[in-house]
Tab-separated table of C-alpha atoms and ligand atoms in Angstrom:
chain	number	residue	atom	x	y	z
A	23	MET	CA	127.291	121.413	88.322
A	24	ILE	CA	128.804	122.743	91.543
A	25	PRO	CA	126.216	122.027	94.254
A	26	ASP	CA	124.608	125.009	96.002
A	27	PHE	CA	125.417	123.567	99.434
A	28	ASP	CA	127.796	121.190	101.174
A	29	ILE	CA	125.091	119.942	103.527
A	30	LEU	CA	121.364	120.506	103.408
A	31	VAL	CA	119.175	119.522	106.373
A	32	ILE	CA	115.546	118.773	105.498
A	33	GLY	CA	113.139	119.603	108.349
A	34	LYS	CA	113.561	122.519	110.686
A	35	GLY	CA	111.927	120.932	113.694
A	36	LEU	CA	113.653	120.034	116.944
A	37	VAL	CA	116.161	117.574	115.509
A	38	GLY	CA	116.800	119.338	112.188
A	39	SER	CA	117.406	122.726	113.814
A	40	ALA	CA	119.833	121.190	116.310
A	41	ALA	CA	121.731	119.348	113.566
A	42	ALA	CA	121.849	122.498	111.425
A	43	LYS	CA	123.391	124.373	114.331
A	44	TYR	CA	126.151	121.791	114.822
A	45	LEU	CA	126.790	121.491	111.074
A	46	SER	CA	126.826	125.211	110.366
A	47	GLY	CA	129.492	125.658	113.023
A	48	SER	CA	131.790	123.083	111.469
A	49	ALA	CA	131.037	122.444	107.790
A	50	GLY	CA	131.154	124.615	104.646
A	51	LYS	CA	127.915	125.903	103.116
A	52	VAL	CA	125.028	124.624	105.230
A	53	ALA	CA	121.306	125.216	104.859
A	54	VAL	CA	118.211	123.921	106.596
A	55	ILE	CA	114.995	123.740	104.629
A	56	GLY	CA	111.671	123.107	106.317
A	57	ALA	CA	108.009	123.863	106.485
A	58	ASP	CA	106.836	126.698	108.723
A	59	GLU	CA	104.141	126.145	111.329
A	60	PRO	CA	100.892	126.290	109.311
A	61	GLY	CA	98.591	127.705	111.992
A	62	GLU	CA	94.984	126.968	111.076
A	63	SER	CA	95.834	126.433	107.394
A	64	LYS	CA	94.221	123.369	105.875
A	65	SER	CA	96.461	123.307	102.840
A	66	SER	CA	99.864	122.630	104.390
A	67	LEU	CA	101.497	119.500	102.983
A	68	VAL	CA	103.165	118.657	106.310
A	69	TYR	CA	102.711	119.337	110.017
A	70	ALA	CA	104.920	118.481	113.017
A	71	SER	CA	105.211	117.210	116.596
A	72	HIS	CA	106.365	120.466	118.154
A	73	TYR	CA	103.566	123.032	117.738
A	74	ASP	CA	103.319	123.659	121.463
A	75	GLN	CA	104.670	125.667	124.400
A	76	ALA	CA	106.034	122.856	126.578
A	77	ARG	CA	107.679	119.451	126.457
A	78	VAL	CA	108.711	117.438	129.524
A	79	GLN	CA	112.441	117.424	130.290
A	80	ARG	CA	114.033	114.741	132.411
A	81	ILE	CA	117.528	113.283	132.608
A	82	VAL	CA	117.182	109.603	133.514
A	83	GLY	CA	115.640	107.912	130.497
A	84	LYS	CA	114.598	104.384	129.631
A	85	ASP	CA	118.221	103.262	129.376
A	86	GLU	CA	121.741	104.640	129.411
A	87	VAL	CA	121.641	105.842	125.800
A	88	TRP	CA	118.448	107.856	126.333
A	89	THR	CA	119.877	109.171	129.601
A	90	ARG	CA	123.064	110.315	127.906
A	91	LEU	CA	121.073	112.001	125.130
A	92	ASN	CA	119.020	113.865	127.748
A	93	PHE	CA	122.081	114.724	129.822
A	94	ASP	CA	124.124	115.937	126.850
A	95	SER	CA	121.211	118.092	125.695
A	96	THR	CA	120.643	119.809	129.030
A	97	GLU	CA	124.378	120.467	129.283
A	98	GLN	CA	123.990	122.714	126.228
A	99	TYR	CA	120.922	124.699	127.315
A	100	GLU	CA	122.711	127.501	129.094
A	101	SER	CA	125.007	128.156	126.167
A	102	ILE	CA	122.175	127.926	123.598
A	103	GLN	CA	120.124	130.416	125.624
A	104	LYS	CA	123.105	132.743	125.971
A	105	LYS	CA	124.169	132.633	122.318
A	106	SER	CA	120.644	133.028	120.982
A	107	GLY	CA	119.254	135.360	123.638
A	108	ILE	CA	116.177	133.091	123.727
A	109	HIS	CA	115.020	131.513	126.994
A	110	PHE	CA	113.351	128.125	126.523
A	111	HIS	CA	114.328	125.994	129.549
A	112	TYR	CA	112.531	125.821	132.915
A	113	GLY	CA	114.156	123.562	135.525
A	114	ILE	CA	111.085	123.191	137.727
A	115	GLY	CA	111.645	119.461	138.350
A	116	CYS	CA	110.158	116.332	136.839
A	117	LEU	CA	108.169	113.782	138.813
A	118	TYR	CA	107.950	110.173	137.629
A	119	VAL	CA	105.308	107.990	139.248
A	120	ASN	CA	104.183	104.421	138.706
A	121	ALA	CA	100.656	103.991	140.022
A	122	TYR	CA	101.271	100.351	140.953
A	123	GLY	CA	104.589	100.591	142.795
A	124	GLU	CA	108.232	100.159	141.899
A	125	ASP	CA	108.923	99.249	138.264
A	126	ASP	CA	112.049	98.541	136.174
A	127	TYR	CA	112.578	102.244	135.513
A	128	LEU	CA	112.607	103.015	139.244
A	129	ARG	CA	114.784	99.984	140.018
A	130	ASN	CA	117.421	101.129	137.478
A	131	PHE	CA	117.096	104.778	138.366
A	132	SER	CA	119.714	105.214	141.069
A	133	SER	CA	122.610	103.696	139.119
A	134	LEU	CA	121.918	105.914	136.096
A	135	ALA	CA	121.341	108.932	138.344
A	136	ARG	CA	124.707	108.341	140.035
A	137	LYS	CA	126.475	108.001	136.710
A	138	PHE	CA	125.030	111.266	135.398
A	139	ASP	CA	125.132	113.143	138.679
A	140	VAL	CA	121.369	113.689	138.761
A	141	THR	CA	119.858	115.362	141.829
A	142	TYR	CA	116.706	113.463	142.829
A	143	LYS	CA	114.565	112.279	145.684
A	144	PRO	CA	112.718	108.953	145.820
A	145	ILE	CA	109.135	109.099	147.033
A	146	GLU	CA	107.904	106.018	148.821
A	147	HIS	CA	104.731	106.926	150.668
A	148	ALA	CA	102.576	108.234	147.903
A	149	GLU	CA	99.597	109.564	149.815
A	150	GLU	CA	101.752	111.445	152.290
A	151	ASN	CA	104.212	112.996	149.893
A	152	TYR	CA	102.605	113.710	146.570
A	153	ASN	CA	100.397	116.395	147.980
A	154	ASP	CA	103.574	118.479	148.208
A	155	PHE	CA	103.483	118.684	144.443
A	156	GLY	CA	100.766	121.209	143.746
A	157	GLY	CA	97.972	118.972	145.018
A	158	LEU	CA	98.590	115.892	142.851
A	159	VAL	CA	96.876	112.769	144.171
A	160	PHE	CA	98.097	109.218	143.556
A	161	PRO	CA	97.009	105.774	144.764
A	162	GLY	CA	98.593	104.690	148.059
A	163	LYS	CA	100.750	101.981	146.501
A	164	ALA	CA	102.284	104.327	143.912
A	165	ALA	CA	106.052	104.814	143.881
A	166	GLY	CA	108.045	107.577	142.300
A	167	ILE	CA	111.007	109.834	142.027
A	168	ILE	CA	111.471	113.571	141.604
A	169	GLU	CA	114.394	114.906	139.552
A	170	SER	CA	115.457	118.492	140.218
A	171	ASN	CA	116.696	121.149	137.808
A	172	PRO	CA	117.616	120.828	134.919
A	173	SER	CA	114.603	118.513	134.689
A	174	GLY	CA	111.296	120.295	134.229
A	175	TYR	CA	110.202	121.436	130.788
A	176	ILE	CA	111.362	123.178	127.632
A	177	ASN	CA	109.456	125.341	125.188
A	178	PRO	CA	109.920	123.451	121.878
A	179	ARG	CA	109.007	126.386	119.628
A	180	LEU	CA	111.547	128.592	121.364
A	181	LEU	CA	114.234	125.889	121.404
A	182	ILE	CA	113.876	125.622	117.618
A	183	LYS	CA	113.998	129.414	117.299
A	184	ALA	CA	117.167	129.491	119.403
A	185	GLN	CA	118.880	126.716	117.401
A	186	LEU	CA	118.013	128.450	114.113
A	187	GLU	CA	119.225	131.792	115.448
A	188	ILE	CA	122.646	130.262	116.230
A	189	THR	CA	122.649	128.504	112.845
A	190	LYS	CA	122.174	131.911	111.229
A	191	GLN	CA	124.892	133.500	113.375
A	192	GLN	CA	127.255	130.792	112.120
A	193	GLY	CA	126.458	131.499	108.479
A	194	GLY	CA	123.848	128.780	107.914
A	195	LEU	CA	120.939	129.558	105.610
A	196	ILE	CA	117.318	128.961	106.667
A	197	ILE	CA	114.824	128.211	103.895
A	198	SER	CA	111.062	127.963	104.399
A	199	ASP	CA	109.707	125.332	102.020
A	200	THR	CA	108.651	121.700	101.845
A	201	VAL	CA	110.762	119.160	99.984
A	202	ILE	CA	108.722	116.868	97.766
A	203	LYS	CA	111.426	115.016	95.835
A	204	LEU	CA	115.087	114.136	96.218
A	205	SER	CA	117.154	112.652	93.410
A	206	VAL	CA	120.794	111.637	93.053
A	207	ARG	CA	122.724	113.322	90.243
A	208	ASP	CA	125.417	111.669	88.086
A	209	ASN	CA	128.220	113.167	90.203
A	210	GLY	CA	126.710	111.720	93.416
A	211	SER	CA	125.328	115.031	94.641
A	212	PHE	CA	121.616	115.531	95.372
A	213	LEU	CA	118.856	117.599	93.823
A	214	LEU	CA	115.918	118.644	95.982
A	215	GLU	CA	112.618	119.817	94.536
A	216	THR	CA	110.236	121.808	96.691
A	217	GLU	CA	106.541	122.556	96.950
A	218	SER	CA	107.118	126.129	95.757
A	219	GLY	CA	108.817	124.891	92.579
A	220	LYS	CA	112.414	125.646	93.541
A	221	THR	CA	115.377	123.269	93.291
A	222	TYR	CA	118.482	123.075	95.471
A	223	SER	CA	121.596	120.979	94.973
A	224	THR	CA	123.846	119.717	97.734
A	225	LYS	CA	126.742	117.336	98.325
A	226	GLN	CA	125.174	115.718	101.402
A	227	VAL	CA	121.689	115.612	102.949
A	228	LEU	CA	120.302	114.997	106.414
A	229	VAL	CA	116.605	114.096	106.454
A	230	ALA	CA	115.054	115.137	109.789
A	231	THR	CA	111.388	115.371	108.934
A	232	GLY	CA	110.005	113.767	112.098
A	233	SER	CA	106.832	111.736	111.717
A	234	PHE	CA	106.785	112.660	107.985
A	235	ILE	CA	110.099	110.943	107.269
A	236	ASN	CA	108.511	108.099	105.276
A	237	TYR	CA	106.502	110.375	103.013
A	238	PHE	CA	107.322	112.023	99.650
A	239	ASP	CA	109.972	110.864	97.262
A	240	ILE	CA	112.911	111.474	99.602
A	241	LEU	CA	114.274	108.322	101.255
A	242	PRO	CA	115.199	105.335	99.068
A	243	GLN	CA	113.565	102.895	101.495
A	244	LYS	CA	110.746	103.201	104.019
A	245	LEU	CA	111.653	103.077	107.709
A	246	LYS	CA	109.925	100.771	110.172
A	247	LEU	CA	107.805	103.286	112.084
A	248	ILE	CA	104.494	103.271	113.897
A	249	THR	CA	102.792	106.648	113.532
A	250	LYS	CA	99.900	107.709	115.729
A	251	GLY	CA	97.635	110.668	116.343
A	252	GLU	CA	98.194	112.195	119.778
A	253	VAL	CA	95.605	114.322	121.576
A	254	VAL	CA	96.259	116.590	124.535
A	255	LEU	CA	93.799	118.452	126.735
A	256	LEU	CA	94.654	122.044	127.620
A	257	VAL	CA	92.950	123.452	130.687
A	258	LYS	CA	92.881	127.207	131.225
A	259	VAL	CA	94.145	128.308	134.626
A	260	ASP	CA	93.244	131.845	135.684
A	261	GLU	CA	96.254	134.000	136.508
A	262	GLU	CA	95.097	134.563	140.080
A	263	LEU	CA	95.175	130.761	140.626
A	264	LEU	CA	98.690	130.225	139.270
A	265	ASP	CA	100.216	130.408	142.762
A	266	ARG	CA	98.263	127.322	143.786
A	267	TYR	CA	100.119	125.339	141.124
A	268	SER	CA	103.552	126.896	141.581
A	269	THR	CA	104.987	123.707	143.182
A	270	LEU	CA	103.627	121.441	140.466
A	271	PRO	CA	106.487	119.753	138.544
A	272	SER	CA	106.274	118.168	135.110
A	273	LEU	CA	104.866	114.684	135.497
A	274	LEU	CA	105.321	111.343	133.752
A	275	TYR	CA	102.736	108.959	135.179
A	276	GLU	CA	102.782	105.233	134.409
A	277	ILE	CA	99.211	104.080	134.725
A	278	ASP	CA	97.161	101.718	132.580
A	279	GLU	CA	93.428	102.073	133.017
A	280	ASP	CA	90.567	101.338	130.642
A	281	GLU	CA	90.557	104.780	129.026
A	282	THR	CA	94.054	106.169	129.572
A	283	GLU	CA	97.599	104.891	129.560
A	284	ALA	CA	101.006	106.580	130.124
A	285	ILE	CA	99.942	110.053	131.212
A	286	TYR	CA	102.116	113.169	130.966
A	287	LEU	CA	101.293	116.520	132.485
A	288	ILE	CA	102.834	119.966	132.320
A	289	PRO	CA	101.962	122.698	134.835
A	290	PRO	CA	100.326	125.893	133.613
A	291	VAL	CA	102.446	127.717	131.015
A	292	LYS	CA	101.669	130.769	128.942
A	293	TYR	CA	100.345	130.172	125.425
A	294	PRO	CA	100.413	132.581	122.467
A	295	ASP	CA	96.841	133.760	123.250
A	296	GLY	CA	98.180	135.211	126.545
A	297	ASN	CA	96.400	132.628	128.735
A	298	TYR	CA	97.935	129.941	130.953
A	299	TYR	CA	97.072	126.331	130.243
A	300	LEU	CA	97.886	123.115	132.077
A	301	LYS	CA	98.362	120.217	129.682
A	302	ILE	CA	97.625	116.511	130.010
A	303	GLY	CA	98.248	113.861	127.363
A	304	CYS	CA	98.177	110.065	127.230
A	305	ASN	CA	97.556	107.043	125.060
A	306	SER	CA	93.978	105.826	124.795
A	307	PRO	CA	92.086	102.965	123.108
A	308	ASP	CA	90.559	105.352	120.531
A	309	ASP	CA	93.981	106.524	119.278
A	310	VAL	CA	94.325	106.368	115.492
A	311	PHE	CA	97.319	105.042	113.567
A	312	PHE	CA	98.509	106.218	110.143
A	313	ASP	CA	100.105	104.551	107.129
A	314	THR	CA	99.866	107.252	104.494
A	315	LEU	CA	100.591	110.969	104.169
A	316	GLU	CA	96.935	111.568	103.266
A	317	GLN	CA	95.829	110.032	106.571
A	318	VAL	CA	98.139	112.311	108.597
A	319	GLN	CA	97.107	115.353	106.570
A	320	ASN	CA	93.457	114.497	107.132
A	321	TRP	CA	94.124	114.098	110.878
A	322	PHE	CA	95.547	117.614	111.139
A	323	ARG	CA	93.211	119.289	108.649
A	324	ASN	CA	89.796	117.775	109.213
A	325	SER	CA	89.466	115.349	112.088
A	326	LYS	CA	87.731	116.322	115.326
A	327	SER	CA	89.460	115.622	118.628
A	328	GLU	CA	86.751	116.769	121.092
A	329	SER	CA	85.672	113.163	121.664
A	330	TYR	CA	89.048	112.555	123.343
A	331	ALA	CA	88.348	115.202	126.009
A	332	PRO	CA	86.145	113.320	128.521
A	333	ALA	CA	88.663	110.522	129.241
A	334	ARG	CA	91.493	113.017	129.661
A	335	SER	CA	89.306	115.236	131.863
A	336	ARG	CA	88.384	112.309	134.095
A	337	ALA	CA	92.032	111.267	134.453
A	338	LEU	CA	93.026	114.842	135.269
A	339	GLN	CA	90.233	115.240	137.793
A	340	ARG	CA	91.479	112.162	139.650
A	341	LEU	CA	95.082	113.418	139.553
A	342	LEU	CA	94.445	117.041	140.432
A	343	PRO	CA	91.015	117.336	142.067
A	344	SER	CA	91.475	121.039	142.875
A	345	LEU	CA	91.643	122.004	139.195
A	346	ASN	CA	88.591	123.546	137.558
A	347	LEU	CA	88.200	121.941	134.123
A	348	ASP	CA	85.375	124.146	132.850
A	349	ASP	CA	87.507	126.002	130.319
A	350	SER	CA	89.437	123.435	128.292
A	351	PHE	CA	90.011	122.248	124.751
A	352	THR	CA	91.830	119.485	122.880
A	353	LYS	CA	94.734	119.799	120.476
A	354	LYS	CA	96.004	117.307	117.892
A	355	CYS	CA	99.567	116.206	117.326
A	356	VAL	CA	101.442	113.262	115.789
A	357	ILE	CA	103.943	110.899	117.277
A	358	SER	CA	105.988	107.979	115.917
A	359	TRP	CA	107.865	105.011	117.314
A	360	THR	CA	110.836	103.187	115.842
A	361	ALA	CA	111.256	99.413	115.831
A	362	THR	CA	114.397	99.722	117.971
A	363	GLY	CA	112.877	101.943	120.669
A	364	ARG	CA	115.682	104.444	120.041
A	365	PRO	CA	116.010	107.259	117.521
A	366	TYR	CA	117.181	106.204	114.063
A	367	ILE	CA	120.395	108.051	113.164
A	368	GLY	CA	122.591	106.965	110.282
A	369	GLU	CA	123.537	106.966	106.615
A	370	THR	CA	121.112	105.292	104.209
A	371	ALA	CA	122.177	102.895	101.448
A	372	VAL	CA	122.802	106.010	99.320
A	373	LYS	CA	126.196	107.551	100.097
A	374	GLY	CA	125.854	111.040	101.504
A	375	LEU	CA	122.140	110.672	102.368
A	376	PHE	CA	121.675	110.621	106.152
A	377	LEU	CA	118.620	110.547	108.401
A	378	ALA	CA	117.782	111.346	112.023
A	379	GLY	CA	114.276	110.654	113.212
A	380	GLY	CA	111.737	108.499	114.996
A	381	CYS	CA	110.760	110.444	118.067
A	382	ASN	CA	109.421	107.689	120.334
A	383	GLY	CA	107.619	110.395	122.297
A	384	TYR	CA	110.785	111.499	124.081
A	385	SER	CA	112.888	113.322	121.509
A	386	ALA	CA	112.108	116.935	122.283
A	387	MET	CA	114.065	116.755	125.527
A	388	CYS	CA	117.092	115.229	123.813
A	389	SER	CA	116.841	116.786	120.359
A	390	ASP	CA	120.028	118.794	120.782
A	391	ALA	CA	122.066	115.626	121.367
A	392	ILE	CA	120.337	113.752	118.510
A	393	GLY	CA	121.300	116.641	116.227
A	394	ARG	CA	124.857	116.558	117.511
A	395	VAL	CA	125.200	112.793	116.957
A	396	ALA	CA	123.868	113.141	113.387
A	397	ALA	CA	126.158	116.087	112.671
A	398	GLN	CA	129.237	114.274	113.915
A	399	LEU	CA	128.349	111.217	111.834
A	400	ILE	CA	128.135	113.368	108.708
A	401	LEU	CA	131.293	115.344	109.441
A	402	ASN	CA	133.559	112.625	110.888
A	403	GLY	CA	131.964	109.330	109.878
A	404	ASN	CA	131.449	108.235	113.486
A	405	ILE	CA	129.156	108.979	116.407
A	406	PRO	CA	130.455	110.501	119.669
A	407	GLU	CA	132.451	107.846	121.520
A	408	ASP	CA	130.270	108.076	124.649
A	409	TYR	CA	127.560	106.201	122.737
A	410	PRO	CA	127.771	102.500	121.755
A	411	ALA	CA	128.517	102.232	118.021
A	412	ASN	CA	125.191	100.422	117.412
A	413	ALA	CA	123.076	102.761	119.593
A	414	PHE	CA	121.030	104.301	116.779
A	415	GLY	CA	120.674	101.535	114.154
A	416	ILE	CA	118.018	101.946	111.469
A	417	GLU	CA	115.377	99.336	110.599
A	418	TYR	CA	113.726	99.413	107.194
A	419	VAL	CA	110.467	97.930	105.979
A	420	ASP	CA	111.194	94.714	104.051
A	421	GLU	CA	110.968	95.183	100.285
A	422	GLU	CA	108.057	93.233	98.771
B	509	FAD	C1	101.484	115.912	122.142
B	509	FAD	C2	102.944	115.568	122.190
B	509	FAD	C3	103.607	115.650	123.401
B	509	FAD	C4	104.960	115.345	123.464
B	509	FAD	N1	105.586	115.458	124.660
B	509	FAD	C5	106.916	115.287	124.716
B	509	FAD	C6	107.596	115.530	125.939
B	509	FAD	O1	106.978	115.896	126.931
B	509	FAD	N2	108.951	115.407	125.940
B	509	FAD	C7	109.645	115.014	124.835
B	509	FAD	O2	110.878	114.910	124.889
B	509	FAD	N3	109.020	114.766	123.666
B	509	FAD	C8	107.687	114.904	123.593
B	509	FAD	N4	107.040	114.703	122.413
B	509	FAD	C9	107.818	114.245	121.254
B	509	FAD	C10	108.576	115.372	120.584
B	509	FAD	O3	107.766	116.498	120.362
B	509	FAD	C11	109.150	114.836	119.293
B	509	FAD	O4	109.959	113.736	119.646
B	509	FAD	C12	109.970	115.852	118.534
B	509	FAD	O5	109.174	116.917	118.088
B	509	FAD	C13	110.642	115.171	117.360
B	509	FAD	O6	111.451	116.116	116.689
B	509	FAD	P1	111.703	115.985	115.123
B	509	FAD	O7	112.585	117.096	114.731
B	509	FAD	O8	112.091	114.589	114.788
B	509	FAD	O9	110.248	116.172	114.487
B	509	FAD	P2	109.411	117.526	114.424
B	509	FAD	O10	109.632	118.328	115.641
B	509	FAD	O11	108.029	117.138	114.066
B	509	FAD	O12	110.078	118.309	113.208
B	509	FAD	C14	110.044	117.819	111.875
B	509	FAD	C15	109.959	119.032	110.974
B	509	FAD	O13	110.104	118.644	109.622
B	509	FAD	C16	109.124	119.333	108.835
B	509	FAD	N5	108.900	118.550	107.621
B	509	FAD	C17	108.242	117.366	107.489
B	509	FAD	N6	108.313	116.934	106.219
B	509	FAD	C18	109.000	117.861	105.520
B	509	FAD	C19	109.401	117.987	104.174
B	509	FAD	N7	109.106	117.042	103.250
B	509	FAD	N8	110.105	119.094	103.786
B	509	FAD	C20	110.436	120.045	104.689
B	509	FAD	N9	110.075	119.981	105.995
B	509	FAD	C21	109.382	118.894	106.403
B	509	FAD	C22	107.928	119.423	109.751
B	509	FAD	O14	107.039	120.423	109.331
B	509	FAD	C23	108.620	119.756	111.071
B	509	FAD	O15	108.840	121.141	111.209
B	509	FAD	C24	105.675	114.963	122.300
B	509	FAD	C25	105.005	114.867	121.078
B	509	FAD	C26	103.659	115.170	121.014
B	509	FAD	C27	102.950	115.071	119.704
C-alpha cells in the first residue's frame, strides 16, 4: 500500500501549475493531474478560467496581502522565463482609472506603492492626460494612476506551460486527466479516481481546480463561493493599425453604468489564429450565476454569448472611439469569488488534504505566489512569514 506519490496536485491551471513547480523542487515524488484545454469539445467534464492569451498584471492590489502576492509573483517572472525558455510577461504598464474621481484604492495607493517600490504616476486631469494612452477617453472628473513595468499583462497559457516545464525539469510528473473522486484510505493516504478510469494514490493532496473546486466527490465540505459566467469581447485589430495602439496599457476601469460595471481592457495581442485582438470584459446585469457542475458545463458547451456583445461594444466605443469594432466576437469564461475576498489557501478538516482556490478575478497575476504559499504550507506547515497568519482563511458552506 505504498502510495504512488508524496504529493499530488489536482488542477494544472495557473495556481496548480505554480504549486507543482514549488513542490517538485522541494518534496519527494510529486505529480500534477489536470484536464487539458478542451478546445471546441462539448464533452469535457471541466473547463477553466485561463483559456486566453492575456491577463492584466498590476502590483498594487486591493490591500497589502493582494499587493504582496502580486509583487512576489512578478519577482519570479524573469527566473521562470529563463528556466523554462518561455516568454509570457509583457511589462507595458497598467492604468487604473475611476470614472468618478479618487476612490479608496487611489487613496491607499501611494503607501502600498512606496512599500513595494512600485514605479507609478498619478493622473489628475483626465481629459488632458488619458489621450496619451493610445487614445483612451475618460470623463473629465476621472482620476487614475499608471503603474510601469512589471505591470502590464501576462499570457496565462504560456505561464502555465512555463511552470509545468520547470516542474518537469525538477522531476515532477504531469498527468492529463480529470479527477472525479477522492477517498481516504485506512493508512491516511488518498486514492484518486479519474475520468479515464485510472487510480492514483498519494500521501498528500492539493486541490487547485479553480471555479470547479466545489464539484465532484473531492472536498469533504463545500466552500463558500459565488461562481459566475464571464463574457469578453475580442475585437480584431489589423496589423497595419497596431502602431496606433502601441502606447495603450492594460486598463482596469472602475465605472458603474446601467449595462457595464468594472471594465478591464487589454491592448491588441496575438491569438492562436494569427490575428491580433483587443479584449474588453466587465460585469453586466445579464451575467449568470452557477450552483451546479451541470450549469457550468452547459454554459461552456451550449450557451450563446453573442447577446453580451452590444453592451461591451458600446462601452468600448466610448473608451476608445478610434477603434473599428466591425470584426469582433464574444468568448465565455468562468470566474468565482470567495466569501473573504482573498484566495482560500489551507488544509481541510482531513489531514493531508489541502486546497488553494477562489480566484476573485485577480488570481492570474498572482498565481505564482498563491502556489508558493500553498506549497510552503504543505511542506513546512506554515505560510511565508511576510503574510499575516490568517491571510487566506477558508469559509465553508454551513452543513444542513
Ligand atoms: C475573462 C476573464 C478575465 C480575467 N482577467 C484576469 C486578469 O486580467 N488578471 C487576473 O489576475 N486574473 C484574471 N482573471 C482570473 C484568473 O484567470 C483566475 O483567477 C485564474 O485562472 C485562477 O487560477 P486557478 O488555477 O485557480 O483556476 P484555473 O486557471 O481555472 O485552473 C483550474 C484548472 O483545474 C482544472 N480542473 C478543474 N476540475 C478538475 C478536476 N476535477 N480534475 C482535474 N482538473 C480539474 C481545470 O480544467 C483548470 O485547468 C480572469 C478570469 C476570466 C474568466
